[in-house]
Short mmCIF file of C-alpha atoms (C1' of nucleotides) in Angstrom, two decimals:
data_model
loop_
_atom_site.label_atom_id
_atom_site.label_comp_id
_atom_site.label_asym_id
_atom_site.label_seq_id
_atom_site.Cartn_x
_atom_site.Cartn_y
_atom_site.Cartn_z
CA UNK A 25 35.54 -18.00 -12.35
CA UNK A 26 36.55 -19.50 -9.31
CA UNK A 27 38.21 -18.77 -5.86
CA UNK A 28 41.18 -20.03 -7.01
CA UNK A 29 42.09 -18.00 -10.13
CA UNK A 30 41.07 -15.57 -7.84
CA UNK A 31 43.03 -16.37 -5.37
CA UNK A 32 45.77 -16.28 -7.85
CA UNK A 33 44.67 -13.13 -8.78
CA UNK A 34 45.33 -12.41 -12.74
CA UNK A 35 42.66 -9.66 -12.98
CA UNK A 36 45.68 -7.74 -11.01
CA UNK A 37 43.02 -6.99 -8.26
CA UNK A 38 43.52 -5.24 -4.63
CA UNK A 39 43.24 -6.81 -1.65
CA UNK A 40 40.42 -4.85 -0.80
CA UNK A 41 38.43 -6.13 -4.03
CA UNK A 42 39.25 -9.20 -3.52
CA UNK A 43 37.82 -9.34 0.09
CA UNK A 44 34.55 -8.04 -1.82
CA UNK A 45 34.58 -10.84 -3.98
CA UNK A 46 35.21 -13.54 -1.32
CA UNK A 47 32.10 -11.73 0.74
CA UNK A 48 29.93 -11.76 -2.53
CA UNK A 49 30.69 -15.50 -3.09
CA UNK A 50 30.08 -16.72 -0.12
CA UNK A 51 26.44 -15.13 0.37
CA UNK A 52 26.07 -16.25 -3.12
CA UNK A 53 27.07 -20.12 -2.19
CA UNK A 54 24.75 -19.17 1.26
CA UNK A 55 21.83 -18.21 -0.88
CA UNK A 56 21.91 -21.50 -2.88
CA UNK A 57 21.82 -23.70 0.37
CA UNK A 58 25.35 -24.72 0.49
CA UNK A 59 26.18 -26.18 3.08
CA UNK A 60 27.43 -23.79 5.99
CA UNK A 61 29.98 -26.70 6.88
CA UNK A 62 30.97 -26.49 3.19
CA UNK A 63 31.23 -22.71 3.45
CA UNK A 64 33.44 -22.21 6.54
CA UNK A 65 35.69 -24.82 5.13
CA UNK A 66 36.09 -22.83 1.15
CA UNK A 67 36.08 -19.53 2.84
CA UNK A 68 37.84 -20.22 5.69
CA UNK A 69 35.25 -18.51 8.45
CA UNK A 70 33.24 -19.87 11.35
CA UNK A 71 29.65 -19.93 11.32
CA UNK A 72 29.27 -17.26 13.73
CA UNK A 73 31.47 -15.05 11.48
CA UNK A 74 29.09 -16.31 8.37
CA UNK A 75 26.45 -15.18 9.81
CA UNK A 76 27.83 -12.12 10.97
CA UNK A 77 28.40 -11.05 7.14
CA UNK A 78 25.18 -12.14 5.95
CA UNK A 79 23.23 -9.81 8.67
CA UNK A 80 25.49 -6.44 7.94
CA UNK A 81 25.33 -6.95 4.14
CA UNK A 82 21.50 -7.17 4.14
CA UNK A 83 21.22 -4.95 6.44
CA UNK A 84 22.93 -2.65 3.82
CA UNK A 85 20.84 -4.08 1.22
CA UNK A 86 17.62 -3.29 3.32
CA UNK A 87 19.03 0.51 3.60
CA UNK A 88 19.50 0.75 -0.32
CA UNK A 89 16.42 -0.31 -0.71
CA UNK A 90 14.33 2.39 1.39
CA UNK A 91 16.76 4.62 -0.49
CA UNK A 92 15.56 3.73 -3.28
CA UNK A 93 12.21 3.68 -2.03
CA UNK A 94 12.73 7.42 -0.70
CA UNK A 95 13.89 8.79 -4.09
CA UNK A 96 11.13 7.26 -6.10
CA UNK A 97 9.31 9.30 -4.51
CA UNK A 98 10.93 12.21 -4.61
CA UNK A 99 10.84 12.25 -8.34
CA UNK A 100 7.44 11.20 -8.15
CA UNK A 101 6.53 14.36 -7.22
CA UNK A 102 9.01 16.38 -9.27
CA UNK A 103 9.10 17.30 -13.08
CA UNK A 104 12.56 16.59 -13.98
CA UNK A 105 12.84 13.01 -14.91
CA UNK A 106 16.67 11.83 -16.08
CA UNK A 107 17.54 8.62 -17.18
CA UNK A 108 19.52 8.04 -13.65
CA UNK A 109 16.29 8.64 -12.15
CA UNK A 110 14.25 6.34 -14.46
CA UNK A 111 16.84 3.62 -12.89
CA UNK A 112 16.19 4.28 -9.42
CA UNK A 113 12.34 4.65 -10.07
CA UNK A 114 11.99 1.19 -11.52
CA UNK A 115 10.32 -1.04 -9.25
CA UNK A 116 12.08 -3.91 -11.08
CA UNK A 117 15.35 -2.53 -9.01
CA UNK A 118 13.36 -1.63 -5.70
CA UNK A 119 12.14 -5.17 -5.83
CA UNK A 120 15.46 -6.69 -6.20
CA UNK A 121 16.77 -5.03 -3.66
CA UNK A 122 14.75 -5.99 -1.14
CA UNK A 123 14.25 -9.72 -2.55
CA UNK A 124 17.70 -9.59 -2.34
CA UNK A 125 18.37 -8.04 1.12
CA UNK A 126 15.93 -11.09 2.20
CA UNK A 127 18.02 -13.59 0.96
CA UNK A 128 21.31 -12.33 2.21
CA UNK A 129 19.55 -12.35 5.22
CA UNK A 130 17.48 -15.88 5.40
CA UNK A 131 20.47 -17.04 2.95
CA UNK A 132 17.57 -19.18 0.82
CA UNK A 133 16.81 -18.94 -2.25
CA UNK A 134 13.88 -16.20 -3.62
CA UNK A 135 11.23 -18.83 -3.96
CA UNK A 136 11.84 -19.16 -0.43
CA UNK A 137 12.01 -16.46 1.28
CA UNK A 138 7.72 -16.56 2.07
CA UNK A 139 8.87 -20.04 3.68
CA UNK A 140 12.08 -18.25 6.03
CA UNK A 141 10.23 -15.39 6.86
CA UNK A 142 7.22 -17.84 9.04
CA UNK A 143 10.14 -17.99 11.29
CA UNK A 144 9.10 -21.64 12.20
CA UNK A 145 11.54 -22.37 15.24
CA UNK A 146 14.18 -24.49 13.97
CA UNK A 147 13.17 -24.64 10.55
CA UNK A 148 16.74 -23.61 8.92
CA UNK A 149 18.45 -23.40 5.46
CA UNK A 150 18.61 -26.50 5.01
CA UNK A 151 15.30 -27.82 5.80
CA UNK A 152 14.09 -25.24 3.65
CA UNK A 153 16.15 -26.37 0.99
CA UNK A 154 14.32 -30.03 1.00
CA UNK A 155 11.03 -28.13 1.17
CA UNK A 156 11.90 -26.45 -2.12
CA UNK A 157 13.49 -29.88 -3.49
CA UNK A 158 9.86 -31.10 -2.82
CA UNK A 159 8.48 -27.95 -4.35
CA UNK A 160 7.01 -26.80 -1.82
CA UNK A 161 8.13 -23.44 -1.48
CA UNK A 162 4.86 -21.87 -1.09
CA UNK A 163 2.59 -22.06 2.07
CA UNK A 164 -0.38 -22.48 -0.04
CA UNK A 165 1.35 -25.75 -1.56
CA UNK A 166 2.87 -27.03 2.23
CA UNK A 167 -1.32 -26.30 3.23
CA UNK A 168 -2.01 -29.34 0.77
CA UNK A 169 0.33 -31.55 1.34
CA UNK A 170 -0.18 -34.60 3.81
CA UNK A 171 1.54 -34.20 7.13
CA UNK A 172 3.07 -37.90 6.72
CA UNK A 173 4.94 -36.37 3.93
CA UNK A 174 5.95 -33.82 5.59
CA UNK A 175 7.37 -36.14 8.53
CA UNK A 176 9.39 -38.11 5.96
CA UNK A 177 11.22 -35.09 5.33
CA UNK A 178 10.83 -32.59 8.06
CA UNK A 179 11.83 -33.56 11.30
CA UNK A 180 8.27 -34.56 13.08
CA UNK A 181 8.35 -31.54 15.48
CA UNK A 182 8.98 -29.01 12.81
CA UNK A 183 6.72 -30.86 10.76
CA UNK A 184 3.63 -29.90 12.93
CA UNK A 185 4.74 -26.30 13.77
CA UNK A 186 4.84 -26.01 10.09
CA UNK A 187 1.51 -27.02 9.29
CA UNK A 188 0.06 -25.16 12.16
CA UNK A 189 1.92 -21.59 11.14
CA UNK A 190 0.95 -22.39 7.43
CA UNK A 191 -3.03 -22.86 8.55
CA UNK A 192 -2.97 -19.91 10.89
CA UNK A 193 -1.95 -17.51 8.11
CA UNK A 194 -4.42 -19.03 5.72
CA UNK A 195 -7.65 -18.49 8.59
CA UNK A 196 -6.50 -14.80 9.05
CA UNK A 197 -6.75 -14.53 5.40
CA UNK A 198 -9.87 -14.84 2.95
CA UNK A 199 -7.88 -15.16 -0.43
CA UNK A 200 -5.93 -18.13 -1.23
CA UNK A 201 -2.58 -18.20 0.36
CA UNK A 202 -0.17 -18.01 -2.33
CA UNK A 203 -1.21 -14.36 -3.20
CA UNK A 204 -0.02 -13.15 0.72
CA UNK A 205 3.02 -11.11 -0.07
CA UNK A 206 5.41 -12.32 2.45
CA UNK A 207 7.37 -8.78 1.43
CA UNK A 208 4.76 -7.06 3.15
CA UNK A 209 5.18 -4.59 5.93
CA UNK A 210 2.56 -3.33 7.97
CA UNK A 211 2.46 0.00 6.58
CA UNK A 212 -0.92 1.26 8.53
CA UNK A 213 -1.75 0.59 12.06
CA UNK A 214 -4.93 1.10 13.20
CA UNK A 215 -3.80 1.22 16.44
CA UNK A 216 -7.52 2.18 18.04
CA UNK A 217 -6.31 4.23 21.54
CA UNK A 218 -7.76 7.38 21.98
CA UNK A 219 -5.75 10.15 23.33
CA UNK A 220 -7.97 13.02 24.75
CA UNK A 221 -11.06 11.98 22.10
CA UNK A 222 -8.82 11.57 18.71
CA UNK A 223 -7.90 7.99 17.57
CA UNK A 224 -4.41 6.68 17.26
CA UNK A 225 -3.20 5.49 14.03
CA UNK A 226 0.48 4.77 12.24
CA UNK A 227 1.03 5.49 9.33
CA UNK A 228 4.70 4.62 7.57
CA UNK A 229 5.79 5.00 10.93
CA UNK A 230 4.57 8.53 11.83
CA UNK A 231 1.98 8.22 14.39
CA UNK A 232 -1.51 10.49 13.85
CA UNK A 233 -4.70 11.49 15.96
CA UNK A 234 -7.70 11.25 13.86
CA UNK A 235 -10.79 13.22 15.20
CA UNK A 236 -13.47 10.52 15.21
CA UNK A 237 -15.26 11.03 11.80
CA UNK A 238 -12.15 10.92 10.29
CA UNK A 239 -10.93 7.73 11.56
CA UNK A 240 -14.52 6.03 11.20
CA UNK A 241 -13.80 7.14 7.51
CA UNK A 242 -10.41 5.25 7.65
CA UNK A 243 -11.76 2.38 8.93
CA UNK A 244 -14.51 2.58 6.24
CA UNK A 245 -11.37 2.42 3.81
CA UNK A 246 -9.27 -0.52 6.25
CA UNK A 247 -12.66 -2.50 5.44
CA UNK A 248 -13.03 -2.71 2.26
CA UNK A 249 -9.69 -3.57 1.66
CA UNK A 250 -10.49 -6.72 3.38
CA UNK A 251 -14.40 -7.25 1.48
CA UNK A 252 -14.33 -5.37 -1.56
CA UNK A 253 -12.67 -6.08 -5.13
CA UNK A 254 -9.94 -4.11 -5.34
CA UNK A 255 -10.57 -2.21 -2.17
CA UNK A 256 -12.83 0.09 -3.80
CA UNK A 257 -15.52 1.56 -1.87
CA UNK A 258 -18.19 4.12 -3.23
CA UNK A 259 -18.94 7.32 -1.01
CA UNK A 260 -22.53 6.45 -0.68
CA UNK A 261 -21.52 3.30 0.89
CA UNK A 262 -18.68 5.86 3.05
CA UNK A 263 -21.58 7.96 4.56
CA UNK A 264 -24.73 9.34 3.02
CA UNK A 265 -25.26 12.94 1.91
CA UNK A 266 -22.99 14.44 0.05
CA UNK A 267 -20.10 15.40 2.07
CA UNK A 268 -17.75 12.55 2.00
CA UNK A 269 -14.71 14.98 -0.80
CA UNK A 270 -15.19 16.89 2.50
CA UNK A 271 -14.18 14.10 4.68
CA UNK A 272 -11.93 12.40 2.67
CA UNK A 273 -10.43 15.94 2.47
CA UNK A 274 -10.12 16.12 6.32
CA UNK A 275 -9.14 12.66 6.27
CA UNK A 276 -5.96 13.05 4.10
CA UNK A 277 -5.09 16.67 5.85
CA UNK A 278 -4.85 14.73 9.20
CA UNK A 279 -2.62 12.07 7.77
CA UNK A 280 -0.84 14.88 5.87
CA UNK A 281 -1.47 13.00 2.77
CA UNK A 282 -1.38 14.70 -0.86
CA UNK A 283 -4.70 13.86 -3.26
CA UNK A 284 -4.03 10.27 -4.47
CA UNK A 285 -1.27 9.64 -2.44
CA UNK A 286 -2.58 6.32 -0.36
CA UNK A 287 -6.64 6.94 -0.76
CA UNK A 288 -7.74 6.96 -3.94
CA UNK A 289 -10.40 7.97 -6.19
CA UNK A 290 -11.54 6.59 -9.26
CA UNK A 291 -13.38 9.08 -10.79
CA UNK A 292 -16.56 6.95 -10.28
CA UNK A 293 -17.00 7.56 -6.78
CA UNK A 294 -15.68 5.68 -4.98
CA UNK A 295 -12.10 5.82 -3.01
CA UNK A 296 -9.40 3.20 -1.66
CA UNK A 297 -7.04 2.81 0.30
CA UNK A 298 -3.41 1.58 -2.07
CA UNK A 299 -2.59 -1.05 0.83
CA UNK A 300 -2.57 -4.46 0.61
CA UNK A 301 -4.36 -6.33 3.48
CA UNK A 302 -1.12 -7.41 4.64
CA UNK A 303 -0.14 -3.72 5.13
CA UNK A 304 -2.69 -3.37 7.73
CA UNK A 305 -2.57 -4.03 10.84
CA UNK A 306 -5.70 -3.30 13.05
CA UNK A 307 -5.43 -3.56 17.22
CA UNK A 308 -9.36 -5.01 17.39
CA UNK A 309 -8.84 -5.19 21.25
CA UNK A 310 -8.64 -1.47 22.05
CA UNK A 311 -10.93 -0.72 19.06
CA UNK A 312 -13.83 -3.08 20.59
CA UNK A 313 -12.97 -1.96 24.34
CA UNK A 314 -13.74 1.85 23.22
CA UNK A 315 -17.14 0.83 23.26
CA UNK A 316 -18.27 2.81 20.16
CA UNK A 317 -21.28 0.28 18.64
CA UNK A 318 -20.67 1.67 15.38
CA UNK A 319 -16.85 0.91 15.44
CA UNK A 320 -17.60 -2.42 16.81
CA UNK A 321 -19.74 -3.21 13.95
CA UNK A 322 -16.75 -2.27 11.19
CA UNK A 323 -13.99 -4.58 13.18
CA UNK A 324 -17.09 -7.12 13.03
CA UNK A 325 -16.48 -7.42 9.07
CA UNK A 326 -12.69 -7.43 9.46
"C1'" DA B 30 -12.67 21.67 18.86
"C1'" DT B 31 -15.52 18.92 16.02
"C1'" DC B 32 -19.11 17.90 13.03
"C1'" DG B 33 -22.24 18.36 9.40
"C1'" DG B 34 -25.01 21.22 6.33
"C1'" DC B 35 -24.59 24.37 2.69
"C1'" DT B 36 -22.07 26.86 -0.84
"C1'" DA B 37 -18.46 28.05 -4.27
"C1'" DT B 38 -14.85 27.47 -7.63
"C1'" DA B 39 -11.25 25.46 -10.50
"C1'" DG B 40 -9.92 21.81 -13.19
"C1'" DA B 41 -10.19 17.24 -15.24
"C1'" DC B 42 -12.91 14.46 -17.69
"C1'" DT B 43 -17.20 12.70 -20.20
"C1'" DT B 44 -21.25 13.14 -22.93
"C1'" DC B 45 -23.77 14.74 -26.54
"C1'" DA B 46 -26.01 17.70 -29.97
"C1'" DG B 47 -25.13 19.94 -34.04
"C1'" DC B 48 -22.47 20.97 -38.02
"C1'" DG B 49 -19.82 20.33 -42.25
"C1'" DC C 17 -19.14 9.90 -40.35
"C1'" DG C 18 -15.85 12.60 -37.55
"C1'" DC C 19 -15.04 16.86 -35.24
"C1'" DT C 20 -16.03 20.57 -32.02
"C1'" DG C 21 -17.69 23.11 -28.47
"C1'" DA C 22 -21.13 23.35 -24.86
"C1'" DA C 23 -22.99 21.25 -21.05
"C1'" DG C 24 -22.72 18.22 -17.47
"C1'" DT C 25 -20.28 15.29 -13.90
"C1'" DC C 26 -17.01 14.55 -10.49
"C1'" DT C 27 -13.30 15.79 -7.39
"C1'" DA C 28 -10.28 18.65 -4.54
"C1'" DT C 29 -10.14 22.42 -1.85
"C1'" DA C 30 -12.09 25.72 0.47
"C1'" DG C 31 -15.13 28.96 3.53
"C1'" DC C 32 -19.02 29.95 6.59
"C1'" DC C 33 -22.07 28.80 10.17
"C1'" DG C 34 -24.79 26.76 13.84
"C1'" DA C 35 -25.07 22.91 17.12
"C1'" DT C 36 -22.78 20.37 20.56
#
DNA sequence: ATCGGCTATAGACTTCAGCG
DNA sequence: CGCTGAAGTCTATAGCCGAT
């Protein structure tokens, strides 16, 4: 159905639905690349109006989505499991939403939303759209491709920023580039500060101070993430003797973490930390200029 | 206050010998 | 061979204590 039959309204719809509709049509027309001077001339808005919408809606998209995010875990930690609950569990939905809320807000396509979110300067919509014409959606693919090729479609300036943004992510990275979830946040900051002998770190927001075996264990953890397969890490590679349940124990009390809840065990002994590299951010300035050899040595390996 | 050594216990899980 | 129960392993959670 189109705007007009809308327009001429046989569904017998309100006003206020029909303002709905027009908004979810035009984001939808946004995400495919259509051109904005297309849009404000079918809708009848200014860009600055566009743009508006698109930044409120996904901000609203964003907010269902830690909602969604919130409750999952809720019931993650409760008995009673209903069907509604099933619904808002399923990471299928959580992932849409936030795909989605990305979209609105980039108004690209999902294949593209890695590409929008290297906030090149003055790589827009619809540059991005002739990048994914080319397939080259993904940074790993734009990494391969010859800059001359890249000129003929990019504009040459954006052309070089491109490349340049694409290789930085790749050298902060060890595995290939198209497994970097651009949906990443940082979820953990190592933040490396001391405050009166404990170590500051973030974690989903909510700021701790670790007492110093604690966040050498952490770090421990941050490490392998980077070296090890699957982030595991056994305890006799943590510390020696036997105390590292102990620790780990401590550890998770001072984050106010549950058992399994972000570090892991696998019954074989070893533990992880559930984070992806890209949900890690680790200050290596303040962690280097507090001097400690033995924390120098572990943001050596990072 | 923090750390590390030692100890204990409950519970989950695995291994294995012995039995029918 | 499959089953069962005992023994063993591993973890989480603790407590106590002495050194710093």
């Amino acid at each position: 159905m189109g705007l007009k039959e809308l327009a001429g309204n046989n569904l017998g719809l309100t006003s206020l639905d029909l303002r709905k509709l027009k908004i979810c049509f035009l984001l939808a027309d946004r995400i495919e690349i259509v051109p904005t001077e297309t849009i404000e001339k079918k809708y009848n808005l200014r860009a600055g109006m566009i743009n508006q919408i698109a930044e409120q809606v996904s901000w609203l998209l964003e907010s269902a989505y830690k909602i969604s995010e919130l409750v999952s875990d809720m019931v993650n930690n409760s008995q009673h499991i209903t069907i509604l609950d099933h619904m808002l569990t399923n990471l299928e939905l959580k992932n849409f939403l936030k795909a989605l809320a990305l979209q609105v807000k980039f108004g690209v396509p999902k294949e593209a939303i890695g590409l929008a979110n290297l906030h090149v300067p003055n790589l827009g919509r619809v540059y991005i759209q002739r990048l994914v014409q080319n397939d080259l959606a993904q940074a790993e693919k734009i990494r391969q491709t010859d800059i001359e090729f890249l000129k003929k479609i990019l504009p040459e300036k954006i052309a070089l920023e491109l490349k340049q943004v694409v290789a930085e992510k790749s050298s902060t990275s060890s595995t290939p580039i198209q497994e970097v979830d651009f949906f990443a946040e940082v979820k953990l900051e190592i933040d490396g500060s001391t405050v009166k002998n404990r170590w500051k770190v973030v974690l989903n927001q909510i700021q701790h101070v670790l007492s110093y075996c604690s966040f050498k264990y952490l770090l421990k953890l941050v490490e392998a993430v980077y070296s090890k397969p699957e982030g595991w890490i056994h305890k006799l590679d943590l510390d020696e003797g036997d105390n590292q349940a102990k620790y780990i124990y401590r550890l998770r009390k001072e984050l106010s973490l549950k058992a399994e809840e972000v570090i892991e065990n696998n019954g074989a002994g070893s533990y992880r930390l559930n984070l992806k590299k890209e949900e890690v951010r680790v200050n290596k300035e303040n962690l280097v200029r507090m001097g400690e050899e033995e924390i120098k040595r572990l943001v050596g390996k990072l």
